[in-house]
Amino acid sequence: MSRSNTRHRRSQWKATAPNLVSCERCQEPRLQHIACPNCGTYNRRQVIDV
Ligand SMILES: [Zn+2]
């Protein structure tokens, strides 16, 4: 594999867009499988005191 080939391949590497969903309680966009940073709710349960 040539250097140009390796560099071309690596230039195509991209981070995948985060999976955003809106919070059930405050409708703020949040990451899937992560407690809402705005109201601290996850799976309709308060998991973080705000
Ligand atoms: Zn929320």
Short mmCIF file of N, CA and C and ligand atoms in Angstrom, two decimals:
data_model
loop_
_atom_site.label_atom_id
_atom_site.label_comp_id
_atom_site.label_asym_id
_atom_site.label_seq_id
_atom_site.Cartn_x
_atom_site.Cartn_y
_atom_site.Cartn_z
N MET A 1 0.85 -1.20 0.00
CA MET A 1 0.00 0.00 0.00
C MET A 1 0.88 1.24 0.00
N SER A 2 0.71 2.08 -1.00
CA SER A 2 1.54 3.29 -1.11
C SER A 2 1.13 4.34 -0.08
N ARG A 3 2.01 5.31 0.10
CA ARG A 3 1.72 6.38 1.06
C ARG A 3 0.49 7.18 0.61
N SER A 4 0.43 7.41 -0.71
CA SER A 4 -0.70 8.17 -1.24
C SER A 4 -2.02 7.42 -1.01
N ASN A 5 -1.95 6.11 -1.20
CA ASN A 5 -3.12 5.27 -0.99
C ASN A 5 -3.58 5.33 0.47
N THR A 6 -2.62 5.21 1.37
CA THR A 6 -2.92 5.24 2.80
C THR A 6 -3.51 6.59 3.19
N ARG A 7 -2.90 7.66 2.69
CA ARG A 7 -3.39 9.00 3.03
C ARG A 7 -4.76 9.27 2.44
N HIS A 8 -4.97 8.77 1.23
CA HIS A 8 -6.28 8.99 0.62
C HIS A 8 -7.35 8.28 1.45
N ARG A 9 -7.06 7.05 1.86
CA ARG A 9 -8.00 6.27 2.66
C ARG A 9 -8.29 6.99 3.97
N ARG A 10 -7.22 7.46 4.63
CA ARG A 10 -7.41 8.13 5.92
C ARG A 10 -8.15 9.46 5.77
N SER A 11 -8.03 10.09 4.60
CA SER A 11 -8.73 11.36 4.41
C SER A 11 -10.25 11.14 4.33
N GLN A 12 -10.65 9.92 4.06
CA GLN A 12 -12.08 9.62 3.98
C GLN A 12 -12.69 9.29 5.34
N TRP A 13 -11.85 9.16 6.35
CA TRP A 13 -12.31 8.86 7.71
C TRP A 13 -13.14 10.02 8.22
N LYS A 14 -14.30 9.74 8.69
CA LYS A 14 -15.11 10.82 9.25
C LYS A 14 -15.78 10.32 10.51
N ALA A 15 -15.96 11.23 11.42
CA ALA A 15 -16.69 10.89 12.63
C ALA A 15 -18.16 10.76 12.26
N THR A 16 -18.86 9.78 12.84
CA THR A 16 -20.28 9.64 12.53
C THR A 16 -21.06 10.68 13.35
N ALA A 17 -22.11 11.18 12.77
CA ALA A 17 -22.92 12.19 13.45
C ALA A 17 -23.56 11.58 14.70
N PRO A 18 -23.60 12.33 15.80
CA PRO A 18 -24.20 11.79 17.01
C PRO A 18 -25.70 11.56 16.81
N ASN A 19 -26.19 10.50 17.41
CA ASN A 19 -27.59 10.14 17.29
C ASN A 19 -28.44 11.00 18.22
N LEU A 20 -28.98 12.07 17.67
CA LEU A 20 -29.76 12.99 18.50
C LEU A 20 -31.23 12.62 18.52
N VAL A 21 -31.80 12.64 19.71
CA VAL A 21 -33.24 12.45 19.87
C VAL A 21 -33.71 13.61 20.76
N SER A 22 -35.01 13.89 20.75
CA SER A 22 -35.45 14.98 21.61
C SER A 22 -35.99 14.40 22.92
N CYS A 23 -35.71 15.10 23.98
CA CYS A 23 -36.11 14.67 25.32
C CYS A 23 -37.63 14.61 25.44
N GLU A 24 -38.14 13.58 26.12
CA GLU A 24 -39.59 13.45 26.29
C GLU A 24 -40.16 14.54 27.19
N ARG A 25 -39.36 14.98 28.12
CA ARG A 25 -39.87 15.95 29.08
C ARG A 25 -39.72 17.40 28.59
N CYS A 26 -38.47 17.77 28.19
CA CYS A 26 -38.25 19.17 27.83
C CYS A 26 -38.08 19.40 26.34
N GLN A 27 -38.12 18.31 25.55
CA GLN A 27 -38.01 18.40 24.09
C GLN A 27 -36.67 18.94 23.62
N GLU A 28 -35.69 19.01 24.50
CA GLU A 28 -34.34 19.44 24.11
C GLU A 28 -33.67 18.30 23.36
N PRO A 29 -32.88 18.60 22.33
CA PRO A 29 -32.13 17.52 21.68
C PRO A 29 -31.07 16.98 22.64
N ARG A 30 -30.99 15.67 22.72
CA ARG A 30 -29.99 15.03 23.58
C ARG A 30 -29.46 13.80 22.87
N LEU A 31 -28.37 13.27 23.34
CA LEU A 31 -27.81 12.06 22.74
C LEU A 31 -28.61 10.85 23.20
N GLN A 32 -28.77 9.92 22.25
CA GLN A 32 -29.49 8.70 22.56
C GLN A 32 -28.71 7.90 23.61
N HIS A 33 -29.42 7.24 24.52
CA HIS A 33 -28.85 6.40 25.58
C HIS A 33 -28.05 7.20 26.60
N ILE A 34 -28.26 8.53 26.61
CA ILE A 34 -27.59 9.40 27.57
C ILE A 34 -28.68 10.20 28.26
N ALA A 35 -28.56 10.36 29.57
CA ALA A 35 -29.55 11.16 30.30
C ALA A 35 -29.55 12.59 29.76
N CYS A 36 -30.73 13.21 29.75
CA CYS A 36 -30.85 14.57 29.25
C CYS A 36 -30.05 15.53 30.12
N PRO A 37 -29.13 16.31 29.50
CA PRO A 37 -28.33 17.23 30.31
C PRO A 37 -29.15 18.41 30.82
N ASN A 38 -30.31 18.64 30.22
CA ASN A 38 -31.14 19.78 30.60
C ASN A 38 -32.01 19.49 31.82
N CYS A 39 -32.72 18.35 31.80
CA CYS A 39 -33.62 18.05 32.93
C CYS A 39 -33.20 16.79 33.69
N GLY A 40 -32.15 16.11 33.24
CA GLY A 40 -31.65 14.94 33.98
C GLY A 40 -32.55 13.72 33.92
N THR A 41 -33.38 13.63 32.88
CA THR A 41 -34.31 12.51 32.77
C THR A 41 -33.76 11.46 31.80
N TYR A 42 -33.88 10.21 32.17
CA TYR A 42 -33.53 9.12 31.27
C TYR A 42 -34.57 8.03 31.42
N ASN A 43 -35.13 7.58 30.31
CA ASN A 43 -36.17 6.54 30.33
C ASN A 43 -37.33 6.95 31.25
N ARG A 44 -37.76 8.20 31.13
CA ARG A 44 -38.85 8.81 31.89
C ARG A 44 -38.62 8.74 33.40
N ARG A 45 -37.36 8.67 33.78
CA ARG A 45 -37.02 8.59 35.19
C ARG A 45 -35.99 9.66 35.49
N GLN A 46 -36.12 10.32 36.62
CA GLN A 46 -35.14 11.33 37.02
C GLN A 46 -33.89 10.60 37.49
N VAL A 47 -32.78 10.79 36.79
CA VAL A 47 -31.55 10.11 37.18
C VAL A 47 -30.48 11.09 37.65
N ILE A 48 -30.66 12.38 37.35
CA ILE A 48 -29.69 13.38 37.79
C ILE A 48 -30.47 14.49 38.50
N ASP A 49 -30.00 14.90 39.65
CA ASP A 49 -30.65 16.01 40.34
C ASP A 49 -30.25 17.32 39.68
N VAL A 50 -31.26 18.11 39.29
CA VAL A 50 -30.96 19.39 38.66
C VAL A 50 -31.49 20.56 39.50
ZN ZN B 1 -34.91 16.92 29.17
#
